Coordinates of C-alpha atoms in Angstrom, one line a residue:
Chain A
M1 CA 60.1 -12.6 19.7
S2 CA 56.7 -14.2 20.1
S3 CA 54.5 -14.8 17.1
T4 CA 51.0 -13.7 17.5
P5 CA 48.7 -16.4 15.7
Q6 CA 46.8 -14.7 12.6
V7 CA 43.1 -15.4 12.6
A8 CA 41.7 -15.2 9.3
P9 CA 38.4 -12.8 9.5
S10 CA 35.4 -14.7 9.3
Q11 CA 33.9 -14.3 6.0
P12 CA 29.9 -13.7 5.8
A13 CA 28.1 -16.8 4.7
T14 CA 27.3 -16.9 1.1
P15 CA 23.3 -17.4 0.9
N16 CA 21.9 -20.4 -0.9
P17 CA 20.5 -19.3 -3.9
I18 CA 17.8 -21.9 -3.7
A19 CA 16.8 -20.3 -0.2
V20 CA 17.2 -16.5 -1.8
F21 CA 14.7 -17.9 -4.6
L22 CA 12.2 -19.5 -2.4
S23 CA 12.7 -16.7 0.0
W24 CA 11.6 -14.0 -2.7
F25 CA 8.8 -16.1 -3.8
G26 CA 7.6 -16.4 -0.2
E27 CA 7.7 -12.7 0.6
F28 CA 6.0 -11.9 -2.7
G29 CA 3.2 -14.3 -1.9
I30 CA 2.8 -12.4 1.5
F31 CA 2.9 -9.3 0.1
L32 CA 0.3 -10.1 -2.8
W33 CA -1.9 -11.3 0.3
R34 CA -1.6 -8.2 2.4
V35 CA -2.3 -6.2 -0.8
L36 CA -5.6 -8.4 -1.6
T37 CA -6.7 -8.1 1.8
S38 CA -6.3 -4.2 2.1
A39 CA -8.0 -3.8 -1.3
I40 CA -11.2 -5.5 -0.7
T41 CA -11.5 -3.8 2.8
P42 CA -13.2 -0.5 2.7
P43 CA -12.9 2.7 2.5
Y44 CA -11.7 2.4 -1.3
E45 CA -9.0 4.6 -2.6
F46 CA -11.0 5.8 -5.8
G47 CA -9.1 9.1 -6.2
E48 CA -5.6 7.4 -6.1
F49 CA -6.8 4.6 -8.4
F50 CA -7.8 7.2 -11.1
R51 CA -4.7 9.2 -10.5
Q52 CA -2.5 6.1 -11.0
L53 CA -5.0 5.4 -14.2
D54 CA -4.1 8.3 -15.6
E55 CA -0.2 8.1 -14.9
I56 CA 0.0 4.5 -15.9
G57 CA -2.5 4.4 -18.8
S58 CA -2.8 8.2 -20.5
K59 CA 0.8 8.9 -20.1
S60 CA 1.7 5.5 -21.5
L61 CA -0.8 5.8 -24.6
P62 CA 1.9 7.8 -27.0
L63 CA 4.6 5.4 -26.4
V64 CA 2.3 2.4 -27.0
A65 CA 0.6 3.8 -30.0
A66 CA 4.0 4.7 -31.8
A67 CA 5.4 1.3 -30.8
G68 CA 2.2 -0.6 -32.3
G69 CA 2.3 1.7 -35.4
A70 CA 6.2 0.8 -35.9
I71 CA 5.4 -2.8 -35.5
G72 CA 2.6 -2.6 -38.1
V73 CA 5.0 -0.8 -40.6
V74 CA 7.8 -3.4 -40.2
L75 CA 5.3 -6.5 -40.4
A76 CA 3.7 -5.0 -43.6
L77 CA 7.1 -4.4 -45.2
E78 CA 8.9 -7.9 -44.0
T79 CA 5.8 -10.2 -44.9
R80 CA 4.9 -8.3 -48.4
N81 CA 8.2 -9.9 -49.8
S82 CA 7.6 -13.4 -48.8
L83 CA 3.8 -13.4 -49.3
V84 CA 4.5 -12.5 -52.8
R85 CA 7.2 -14.9 -53.5
F86 CA 4.8 -17.8 -52.4
G87 CA 1.7 -16.3 -54.5
A88 CA -0.1 -15.3 -51.4
K89 CA -0.4 -11.6 -51.6
A90 CA -3.9 -11.7 -50.9
L91 CA -3.2 -12.9 -47.3
L92 CA -1.1 -9.9 -46.3
P93 CA -4.2 -8.0 -44.5
T94 CA -5.1 -11.0 -42.4
T95 CA -1.4 -11.8 -41.9
I96 CA -0.6 -8.2 -40.3
I97 CA -4.0 -8.2 -38.5
Y98 CA -3.7 -11.4 -37.0
A99 CA -0.1 -10.8 -36.3
V100 CA -0.7 -7.4 -34.7
I101 CA -3.7 -8.4 -32.6
T102 CA -2.9 -11.5 -31.4
E103 CA 0.4 -11.4 -30.4
M104 CA 2.7 -8.4 -31.6
G105 CA 0.3 -5.8 -30.0
P106 CA -0.2 -7.4 -26.8
I107 CA 3.5 -8.5 -26.1
I108 CA 5.1 -5.1 -27.2
T109 CA 2.6 -3.2 -24.9
G110 CA 3.6 -5.6 -22.2
L111 CA 7.3 -5.1 -22.6
I112 CA 6.8 -1.1 -23.2
V113 CA 4.6 -0.9 -20.0
S114 CA 7.5 -3.3 -18.2
G115 CA 10.0 -0.6 -18.9
R116 CA 8.1 2.7 -18.7
V117 CA 5.8 1.8 -15.8
G118 CA 7.5 -1.0 -14.0
A119 CA 10.4 1.4 -13.6
G120 CA 8.5 4.3 -12.8
I121 CA 6.6 2.7 -10.1
G122 CA 9.7 1.1 -8.9
A123 CA 11.5 3.9 -8.3
E124 CA 8.8 6.0 -7.0
L125 CA 7.8 3.4 -4.2
A126 CA 11.7 2.8 -3.6
A127 CA 12.1 6.5 -3.0
M128 CA 9.3 6.6 -0.8
S129 CA 10.6 3.9 0.9
V130 CA 14.3 5.0 1.6
T131 CA 12.7 8.7 2.7
E132 CA 10.7 6.9 5.3
Q133 CA 7.5 8.4 3.3
I134 CA 5.8 4.8 3.6
D135 CA 6.5 4.5 7.2
A136 CA 4.8 7.9 7.7
I137 CA 2.0 6.7 6.0
E138 CA 1.8 3.8 8.1
A139 CA 2.3 5.8 11.0
S140 CA -0.8 8.2 10.0
A141 CA -2.9 5.0 10.2
V142 CA -3.3 4.8 6.7
N143 CA -2.7 1.5 4.9
P144 CA 0.3 1.6 2.5
Y145 CA -0.5 -1.6 0.9
K146 CA -4.1 -0.3 0.0
L147 CA -2.8 3.4 -0.8
L148 CA 0.4 2.6 -2.7
A149 CA -0.1 -1.1 -4.2
A150 CA -3.5 -2.2 -4.6
T151 CA -4.3 1.4 -6.5
R152 CA -1.2 0.8 -8.7
I153 CA -1.7 -2.8 -9.4
L154 CA -5.4 -2.5 -10.2
A155 CA -4.5 0.5 -12.4
C156 CA -2.0 -1.6 -14.2
T157 CA -4.4 -4.5 -14.8
V158 CA -7.3 -2.1 -16.2
A159 CA -4.9 0.2 -18.3
M160 CA -3.2 -2.7 -19.8
P161 CA -6.1 -4.3 -22.3
L162 CA -7.0 -0.6 -23.2
L163 CA -3.3 0.4 -24.1
T164 CA -3.1 -3.2 -26.3
L165 CA -6.5 -2.0 -27.9
A166 CA -4.7 1.4 -28.9
A167 CA -1.4 -0.5 -29.9
S168 CA -3.2 -3.0 -32.0
A169 CA -5.3 -0.3 -33.8
C170 CA -2.1 1.5 -34.6
G171 CA -0.4 -1.3 -35.8
V172 CA -3.3 -2.3 -38.1
L173 CA -3.8 1.5 -39.4
M174 CA 0.2 1.9 -40.1
G175 CA 0.4 -1.6 -41.4
W176 CA -2.3 -0.7 -43.9
L177 CA -0.6 2.9 -44.8
A178 CA 2.6 1.0 -45.5
D179 CA 0.9 -1.4 -47.4
T180 CA -0.8 1.0 -49.6
L181 CA 2.0 3.2 -50.4
I182 CA 3.3 0.2 -52.2
E183 CA 0.3 -0.9 -53.7
P184 CA -2.8 1.2 -53.1
I185 CA -5.7 -0.7 -51.1
S186 CA -8.6 0.9 -49.4
L187 CA -8.7 0.8 -45.8
T188 CA -12.3 -0.7 -46.0
H189 CA -10.9 -3.4 -48.2
F190 CA -7.9 -4.2 -46.2
I191 CA -10.0 -4.4 -42.9
D192 CA -12.6 -6.6 -44.7
A193 CA -9.9 -8.8 -46.0
G194 CA -7.8 -9.0 -42.9
F195 CA -11.0 -9.9 -40.6
K196 CA -12.7 -12.1 -43.1
G197 CA -13.9 -15.4 -41.3
S198 CA -12.9 -14.7 -38.1
H199 CA -14.6 -14.4 -34.8
F200 CA -14.3 -12.4 -31.7
K201 CA -12.7 -15.4 -29.7
D202 CA -9.7 -14.9 -32.2
F203 CA -9.0 -11.3 -30.7
L204 CA -10.6 -10.9 -27.3
P205 CA -8.7 -13.4 -25.7
P206 CA -5.2 -12.2 -26.7
T207 CA -6.1 -8.4 -26.0
F208 CA -7.5 -9.3 -22.5
K209 CA -4.6 -11.5 -21.6
T210 CA -2.8 -8.6 -21.1
A211 CA -4.6 -7.7 -17.8
V212 CA -2.6 -10.5 -16.4
Y213 CA 0.5 -8.6 -17.8
G214 CA -0.7 -5.5 -15.9
L215 CA -1.0 -7.5 -12.8
I216 CA 2.1 -8.9 -13.1
I217 CA 4.1 -5.6 -14.0
G218 CA 2.2 -3.5 -10.9
S219 CA 2.7 -6.6 -8.6
I220 CA 6.5 -6.7 -9.3
A221 CA 7.0 -3.1 -9.5
C222 CA 5.1 -2.5 -6.3
F223 CA 6.8 -5.3 -4.4
T224 CA 10.4 -4.4 -5.3
G225 CA 9.8 -0.7 -4.6
M226 CA 8.2 -1.0 -1.1
R227 CA 11.0 -3.6 0.2
T228 CA 13.7 -1.1 -1.0
K229 CA 16.6 -0.4 1.8
G230 CA 19.8 1.6 1.3
G231 CA 19.6 5.0 -0.3
A232 CA 20.1 6.0 -3.9
A233 CA 21.9 2.8 -4.9
G234 CA 18.7 0.9 -3.4
V235 CA 16.5 3.1 -5.6
G236 CA 18.5 2.4 -8.7
N237 CA 18.6 -1.3 -8.1
A238 CA 14.8 -1.4 -7.5
A239 CA 13.9 0.4 -10.6
T240 CA 16.4 -2.1 -12.7
T241 CA 15.0 -5.1 -10.8
S242 CA 11.5 -4.0 -11.3
V243 CA 12.0 -3.6 -15.3
V244 CA 13.7 -7.0 -15.6
L245 CA 11.6 -9.1 -13.5
S246 CA 8.3 -7.6 -14.9
S247 CA 9.8 -8.3 -18.5
L248 CA 10.6 -11.6 -17.8
F249 CA 7.7 -12.4 -16.1
V250 CA 5.4 -10.9 -18.8
I251 CA 7.3 -13.0 -21.6
L252 CA 6.7 -16.2 -19.2
A253 CA 3.1 -15.5 -18.7
D254 CA 2.8 -15.0 -22.7
V255 CA 4.1 -18.6 -23.6
I256 CA 1.6 -19.9 -20.7
L257 CA -1.5 -17.7 -21.9
V258 CA -1.0 -18.5 -25.2
K259 CA -1.1 -22.2 -24.6
L260 CA -4.2 -21.9 -22.4
I261 CA -6.1 -19.6 -24.6
L262 CA -5.6 -22.3 -27.5
L263 CA -6.7 -24.9 -25.1
I264 CA -9.8 -23.0 -24.0
F265 CA -10.5 -21.3 -27.6
P266 CA -9.6 -24.2 -30.0
Chain B
M1 CA 4.0 -4.7 37.4
P2 CA 4.4 -7.5 35.1
V3 CA 3.4 -6.9 31.5
S4 CA 0.5 -9.0 31.2
E5 CA -0.9 -7.2 34.3
I6 CA -0.1 -3.8 32.8
S7 CA -2.1 -4.9 29.3
K8 CA -5.0 -6.4 31.1
T9 CA -5.6 -3.0 33.2
A10 CA -4.9 -0.9 30.3
N11 CA -6.9 -2.8 27.8
S12 CA -9.8 -2.6 30.1
G13 CA -10.7 0.9 28.8
V14 CA -9.6 4.1 27.3
A15 CA -6.6 5.3 29.7
E16 CA -7.7 8.0 32.0
D17 CA -5.6 11.2 32.3
T18 CA -4.1 9.8 35.4
Q19 CA -2.8 6.8 33.6
P20 CA 0.6 7.3 31.7
A21 CA -0.4 7.6 28.0
I22 CA 3.0 5.7 27.0
V23 CA 4.0 2.8 29.1
I24 CA 7.3 1.1 28.0
Q25 CA 7.8 -2.3 30.0
E26 CA 11.1 -4.2 29.6
V27 CA 11.4 -3.9 25.8
T28 CA 14.3 -5.8 24.1
K29 CA 15.0 -5.6 20.6
S30 CA 18.0 -7.1 18.5
F31 CA 18.9 -6.9 14.9
G32 CA 21.1 -10.1 14.1
P33 CA 23.4 -10.4 17.2
Q34 CA 23.2 -6.7 17.9
R35 CA 21.0 -5.8 20.8
V36 CA 19.8 -2.2 20.6
L37 CA 17.2 -2.3 23.0
D38 CA 17.9 -4.3 26.2
G39 CA 14.9 -4.0 28.8
V40 CA 13.8 -0.6 28.5
T41 CA 11.3 0.5 30.9
F42 CA 9.6 3.9 31.4
H43 CA 6.3 5.8 31.0
V44 CA 5.1 9.3 30.0
R45 CA 1.8 11.1 31.2
R46 CA 0.0 13.8 29.5
G47 CA 1.4 17.0 29.6
E48 CA 4.9 15.5 29.9
T49 CA 7.8 15.5 27.6
L50 CA 10.6 13.0 28.1
A51 CA 13.4 13.5 26.0
V52 CA 15.6 10.3 25.0
L53 CA 19.1 11.0 24.8
G54 CA 21.8 8.7 23.9
R55 CA 24.9 8.0 21.4
S56 CA 24.1 6.9 18.0
G57 CA 22.8 3.6 17.2
T58 CA 21.6 3.0 20.9
G59 CA 18.1 2.2 19.8
K60 CA 16.4 5.7 20.1
S61 CA 14.7 5.6 16.9
V62 CA 14.0 2.2 16.8
L63 CA 12.1 2.7 20.3
L64 CA 9.7 5.3 18.9
R65 CA 9.2 2.8 16.0
I66 CA 8.1 0.5 18.4
I67 CA 5.9 2.9 20.0
V68 CA 4.0 3.6 16.8
G69 CA 3.8 -0.1 15.7
L70 CA 6.2 0.0 12.9
Q71 CA 8.5 -2.4 14.6
T72 CA 7.6 -5.0 17.2
P73 CA 9.7 -5.7 20.3
D74 CA 11.3 -9.1 20.7
S75 CA 9.9 -8.9 24.3
G76 CA 8.3 -6.5 26.5
A77 CA 5.5 -4.3 25.7
A78 CA 4.7 -0.8 24.4
L79 CA 1.2 0.1 25.7
I80 CA -0.4 3.2 23.9
L81 CA -3.6 4.6 25.5
G82 CA -3.8 0.8 26.6
T83 CA -3.1 -0.6 23.4
N84 CA -0.2 -3.2 23.3
M85 CA 1.1 -2.3 19.9
A86 CA 2.6 -5.6 19.0
E87 CA -0.4 -7.6 19.7
A88 CA -2.9 -5.0 18.5
D89 CA -5.1 -6.2 15.6
E90 CA -5.4 -3.9 12.3
K91 CA -8.5 -1.8 13.7
A92 CA -6.9 -1.3 17.1
L93 CA -3.6 -0.4 15.6
A94 CA -5.0 2.0 13.5
A95 CA -7.3 3.7 16.2
A96 CA -4.0 4.2 18.4
R97 CA -2.2 5.6 15.5
T98 CA -4.7 8.4 15.0
Q99 CA -4.0 9.4 18.3
M100 CA -0.4 9.7 17.8
G101 CA 1.4 12.2 15.7
F102 CA 4.9 11.4 14.4
L103 CA 7.6 13.8 13.3
F104 CA 10.3 11.7 11.5
Q105 CA 13.8 12.6 11.6
H106 CA 13.9 14.0 8.1
A107 CA 10.2 14.9 8.2
A108 CA 9.3 12.4 5.6
L109 CA 7.0 14.6 3.6
Y110 CA 5.2 13.0 0.8
D111 CA 7.2 14.7 -2.2
S112 CA 4.2 14.5 -4.7
L113 CA 2.0 16.4 -2.6
T114 CA 2.1 20.3 -1.7
V115 CA 2.7 21.5 1.8
E116 CA -1.0 22.2 2.2
D117 CA -2.0 18.4 1.0
N118 CA 0.9 16.9 3.0
V119 CA -1.0 18.6 6.2
A120 CA -4.1 17.6 4.9
F121 CA -3.1 14.0 4.3
P122 CA -4.2 12.9 7.7
L123 CA -7.5 14.7 7.6
A124 CA -8.4 13.1 4.3
H125 CA -8.0 9.6 5.4
H126 CA -9.6 10.0 9.2
R127 CA -12.0 12.9 9.2
P128 CA -14.6 12.0 6.6
D129 CA -17.1 14.4 8.9
M130 CA -15.2 17.4 8.1
S131 CA -16.1 19.4 4.8
V132 CA -13.6 20.3 2.5
S133 CA -13.8 23.9 3.6
E134 CA -13.2 22.8 6.7
K135 CA -10.4 20.8 6.1
K136 CA -8.8 23.4 4.3
D137 CA -9.4 26.1 7.4
R138 CA -7.9 23.4 9.5
V139 CA -4.7 23.1 7.3
R140 CA -4.4 27.0 7.3
D141 CA -4.6 26.9 11.3
L142 CA -2.1 24.3 11.4
L143 CA 0.4 26.1 9.2
H144 CA -0.4 29.3 11.1
E145 CA 0.5 27.6 14.3
V146 CA 3.8 26.4 13.1
G147 CA 4.7 29.8 11.6
L148 CA 4.2 28.7 8.0
D149 CA 1.5 31.0 6.5
G150 CA 1.7 31.7 2.7
H151 CA 3.5 28.2 2.0
L152 CA 0.6 26.1 1.3
K153 CA 1.1 25.6 -2.5
K154 CA 4.9 25.2 -2.2
M155 CA 6.3 21.4 -2.8
P156 CA 8.6 20.0 0.0
S157 CA 11.4 20.1 -2.3
N158 CA 11.1 23.8 -2.7
I159 CA 11.2 24.7 1.3
S160 CA 14.2 24.6 3.8
G161 CA 14.9 21.6 6.1
G162 CA 13.6 23.9 9.0
M163 CA 10.4 24.6 7.0
Q164 CA 10.1 20.7 6.4
K165 CA 10.3 20.0 10.0
R166 CA 7.5 22.6 10.9
V167 CA 5.2 21.0 7.9
G168 CA 6.0 17.5 9.4
L169 CA 4.8 18.9 12.9
A170 CA 1.7 20.3 11.5
R171 CA 0.9 17.1 9.9
A172 CA 1.7 15.4 13.0
L173 CA -0.7 17.6 14.9
A174 CA -3.7 17.5 12.2
L175 CA -5.5 14.9 14.1
D176 CA -5.2 16.8 17.3
P177 CA -3.2 13.8 18.9
V178 CA -2.9 12.7 22.7
I179 CA 0.6 11.6 22.0
L180 CA 3.5 13.4 19.9
L181 CA 6.6 11.7 19.0
L182 CA 9.4 13.7 17.7
D183 CA 12.5 12.0 16.2
E184 CA 15.4 14.6 16.3
P185 CA 13.5 17.4 15.5
T186 CA 16.4 19.9 15.5
A187 CA 18.8 17.5 13.6
G188 CA 20.6 19.0 10.9
L189 CA 19.3 22.5 11.6
D190 CA 21.3 25.9 12.7
P191 CA 21.3 27.2 16.3
I192 CA 18.5 29.8 15.6
S193 CA 16.3 27.2 13.5
S194 CA 16.6 24.8 16.1
G195 CA 16.0 27.4 18.7
E196 CA 12.8 28.0 17.0
I197 CA 11.6 24.5 16.7
D198 CA 12.2 24.2 20.5
E199 CA 10.2 27.3 21.0
L200 CA 7.3 25.9 18.7
I201 CA 7.5 22.5 20.5
L202 CA 7.1 24.2 23.8
K203 CA 4.4 26.4 22.7
L204 CA 2.5 23.2 21.0
Q205 CA 3.0 21.3 24.4
D206 CA 1.7 24.2 26.3
Q207 CA -1.5 24.4 24.4
H208 CA -2.2 20.7 23.2
Q209 CA -1.1 19.2 26.6
M210 CA 0.1 16.0 24.9
A211 CA 2.4 13.0 26.2
S212 CA 5.7 13.7 24.1
I213 CA 8.5 11.9 23.4
V214 CA 11.7 13.9 22.0
V215 CA 14.5 11.5 20.6
T216 CA 17.6 13.9 20.3
H217 CA 21.1 14.2 20.3
D218 CA 21.0 18.1 21.3
M219 CA 21.4 18.5 25.0
V220 CA 20.5 22.4 24.7
S221 CA 17.0 21.4 23.2
A222 CA 16.3 18.4 25.5
K223 CA 17.2 21.0 28.5
T224 CA 14.5 23.8 26.9
I225 CA 11.8 21.2 26.0
A226 CA 11.8 18.0 28.4
T227 CA 10.1 17.7 31.7
R228 CA 12.2 14.5 32.2
I229 CA 15.3 13.3 30.4
A230 CA 16.3 9.5 29.8
L231 CA 19.6 8.9 29.1
M232 CA 20.4 5.6 26.9
D233 CA 23.4 3.6 26.7
K234 CA 24.2 0.1 25.1
G235 CA 20.4 -0.2 24.8
K236 CA 19.6 0.3 28.4
V237 CA 18.0 3.7 30.2
V238 CA 21.2 4.4 32.4
I239 CA 19.5 7.3 34.1
E240 CA 16.1 8.8 33.9
G241 CA 14.9 12.4 35.5
S242 CA 15.2 16.0 35.3
F243 CA 18.3 18.0 33.6
D244 CA 19.3 19.1 37.4
D245 CA 19.1 15.0 38.6
L246 CA 21.4 14.1 35.4
Q247 CA 23.8 17.0 36.5
R248 CA 24.0 15.6 40.0
S249 CA 24.8 12.1 38.9
D250 CA 28.1 10.9 39.5
E251 CA 27.9 8.2 36.6
K252 CA 30.5 8.4 34.4
F253 CA 28.8 7.9 31.3
V254 CA 26.1 10.9 32.4
S255 CA 29.1 13.0 32.9
Q256 CA 30.8 12.3 29.6
F257 CA 27.4 12.9 27.6
L258 CA 26.5 16.0 29.5
H259 CA 30.1 17.9 29.6
R260 CA 32.0 16.1 27.0
D261 CA 34.2 14.8 30.0
F262 CA 36.3 12.0 28.6

């Protein structure tokens, strides 16, 4: 009996993680370049931009406001005990207002928008990609980078500082409410005490840095969505990847931007 | 004629009616080690309908995507009204695409837009000269043409597969194209709906005299709507001619495909 030599089936080569990492950034760079060049070329998609601004901005407002308010309450309750223990109770309004406006409001808004909008854009564009809707747009001689990506990225960039303002305002208001329920203090006095000796430069850069968060969330969500292949599983992966990566990059950007703001506005 | 010569001739101006609207010259395309198109050559003039038949995975849909510029060939050229789609700049590509209507296999309707807005999409982006009411009238006319009066405000998810194909067809015709590309227009439809779509394509072809390419597996449909049939196997056009030419062929693959004769 002759024996047939057994040939092991060839295994697909495992991709080099460094090559995958570099390839991702390369493709992301090309994507951003296409979006930028399409965005600055007329005609402009104002209608779609305002529709996205409503979708991303107005519809995120209740969630962002609730999160901002909750942060204000938690900060008021947590810091009161510590400040009372060290005899610095008078600093409570300042602590709440600085914490909310300089860091808590922006980062909470960033993470909430990463979750809500990042997943939404990622899944929507991924579904459009796998059902050939993006190809249909391109076949209609309409640039999908302009119509789908540029409008969403710009809407995220514009909406983020506005949402941050709302979150911070709710945080301060709810912080005051939590504080005044324990020890009554008028809102005017709370605000006066909190902002005493502060300048616009203390609050404007932290609020407007969130435009960068918006840029990051919009870019990553659009990039992830538009390159999706492979049916329902692909759509699910795109939504998850979009949220994970945009949250991660928002946190990284926060570290870098805080340092930059401290350098530029010492 | 070499590709470069065809390109030069074709790019010298807008193609006349006597010239083919679509010229596919020695097109090859591979995905990894798999060659899906291997030197495909044919042309289609205005008023002609070429049905491209072949087994699944023989690159028929890829061919349509190359024609519309969604993919580039590895070699060879797709010349559309004189424009080499692989080498055209953004402006030329957009100009060529506005002359083409493309019905995707699954219609690819924009699911966030109503039927009316889907059909109006090309008009909204390419006909700034038309007023809103003119665009609405045009959309109504197109939907009437494909037999979908009274469905304007429905969402694509609320209409049947056959109706989605009709909406896709109306959208493809919105800019009054010179070229119509249909990717499996009757796939997934019952025989009656398939017959209706075939009749509709024949009627539209008769009215608009476009250069059409229909990718299909449906032999009955191909026989009904096509003036010529190209049968593909392993990335090559095995035979091209009328349905009668195919029936007379003694090629084994042609016989297998036509008569399920194994």
